[in-house]
């Protein structure tokens, strides 16, 4: 075709329209690609502000047990709303609600029948919106529990899946049975549920087994199916649209299963104490922490992050995974979540911790938080084989401390109630974000294990009469102790869903409020103290530590202001030679002020708030005298000495803790 013919041809309306259409199409494709790229770029970009959750305390509310507003013996959302001022009084700025979604309550809300509705026991969506609004009016954040791993058997998806109706057919983990030697159809493999028994249950509608990592009433969703991931993202968006401030993502290690569905091996260590139907009887190589776990979590995280508007709307994302600390680091480094819970204290034999045990737990976590160059072991050339530091972005890592939750016995029960304040001093003053389980601030302890017939927890019920006491989670879930009226002011019903701890008559919010040295008031003083600048970064100096005593320092970069925290976490009184052990930790020639103490458990102790401790050279230390020597600013494990040797130093009773301080403008705490 000649040039002029061609020109004429392309001016024909049909070709002009086609060209415009093509251009518009290309432009739109480009715009879509560009806008997506911008979105994912935004998601990846970290918002460079000091995130609120780093300096907050996460307060776990177990809604069934917090406050009942309608007299049915079960706590509810209106009850929580009526207690919001309590959080302000405590100085708490974030509450994490365990599940309040629609549920048949086989696992008290963790078995979800509708992810986007509130169970009538707790109220309705209107109440939830009111809770968010009222909390936000008080500058309190609301963290939801996101439970992606499983649904209730009563979820409509499961109903459809049982009937193999698309698209729900593969929403769950379905497998054919295996023909057993006796000719009967058995489960596909030997996998065990975490709450005991086979992890497989036969469904006669579908003629297949379904997998459940926990109870048979909680079928596992199939995260190999991208549609399931999309469904769960919709769930996140629903709550984010209602303005929630973050999520605790639950049972993350159970999200994926090895698709070969091979038998697990017998656990050489666990099988000795566990019987064949107990989870510990097997190793769990194929059902936990699969390679895709982090990828799936990242998908959730990206949805949540897309709701962040830097710098004002920052979300908190916490991960529940009971795992080795080194494995947990992937959540910081790869998933984009804020932190995996540090459950070391939750699992610890608290009565045995003392000073050295506590140091071990603290340092196990801390050495992953700070580049090896700066870590204690590295200072002392010991084996610091953590990770190769050059590829790790340590700025993504932030410590956190948990001592109790709704799944483990309360710390005050496990450690002894006299340890309550000292452990609060520990977890509230260490670098990082502490989580407090409701009532922990009052020193609430477990109730006695209810009889089998009164047992509520389905984990315990599943394990049967012989073993339920070993597994029951009822004792730590008893109602909050508000006052000394019947049932502790928790409910007007005569039958709360779990009995109230009889000690509520003396141990409750109202009585503790009026006692200056109560657990509650010491807790509040610590909340106030941790707002000081010196507590906001990640640095810690370990002081001297022995069998009983743990000590540490938080101070400013210049060392001109700081806090020296000394805790007797052992079972017996001990002595702290302040002279020797303050060397290098606190500045020379400066007296230390007693800023806070736990109540004295020893009649002769003279440590009291406001006292000055002047440090002099002398071997014999008495309070208000003490010693001083050369100081340099290297806190280290070198300070471990046998301090129990002789009656020298500051005497600390078992469970006693003190906060000494130096510098100007020290806060008034009590
Ligand atoms: C929750 C438990 C619950 C389990 C199964 C855990 O992560 O903390 O309370 O029983 O998930 O839903």
Coordinates of N, CA and C and ligand atoms in Angstrom, one line a residue, residues 107 110 147 150 195 214 218 248 250-251 320 406-407 473 477, ligand 1:
X107 N -14.9 -24.2 72.1 CA -13.6 -23.8 72.6 C -13.7 -22.3 73.0
X110 N -13.0 -19.7 70.2 CA -12.0 -20.0 69.2 C -12.6 -20.9 68.1
X147 N -8.3 -15.7 64.1 CA -8.1 -17.2 64.2 C -8.3 -17.8 62.8
X150 N -8.8 -22.5 61.8 CA -9.9 -23.4 61.8 C -11.2 -22.6 61.9
X195 N -5.4 -31.4 71.4 CA -6.2 -31.6 72.6 C -6.5 -33.1 72.8
X214 N -6.9 -29.3 66.5 CA -7.3 -29.2 67.9 C -8.5 -30.2 68.2
X218 N -13.5 -28.4 65.6 CA -12.7 -27.2 65.0 C -12.0 -27.7 63.8
X248 N -4.0 -10.2 67.0 CA -3.2 -11.3 67.5 C -3.5 -12.4 66.6
X250 N -3.6 -16.1 65.5 CA -3.6 -17.3 66.4 C -3.2 -18.6 65.7
X251 N -2.6 -19.5 66.5 CA -2.3 -20.8 66.0 C -1.7 -20.9 64.7
X320 N 0.9 -15.7 67.5 CA 0.9 -16.8 68.5 C 1.6 -18.0 67.8
X406 N -4.6 -17.0 78.8 CA -5.8 -17.8 79.0 C -5.6 -19.3 78.8
X407 N -4.4 -19.7 78.4 CA -4.1 -21.1 78.1 C -3.1 -21.7 79.1
X473 N -7.9 -25.6 81.6 CA -7.5 -24.2 81.6 C -8.6 -23.3 82.3
X477 N -9.1 -18.9 84.2 CA -10.1 -18.1 83.4 C -11.2 -17.6 84.4
Ligands
LIG1 C1 -5.8 -20.4 71.7 C2 -6.5 -21.5 72.5 C3 -7.4 -22.3 71.7 C4 -6.6 -22.8 70.5 C5 -7.5 -23.5 69.5 C6 -5.0 -21.2 70.7 O1 -4.2 -20.4 70.0 O2 -5.0 -19.6 72.5 O3 -7.2 -20.9 73.6 O4 -7.9 -23.3 72.4 O5 -6.0 -21.8 69.8 O6 -8.4 -22.6 68.9

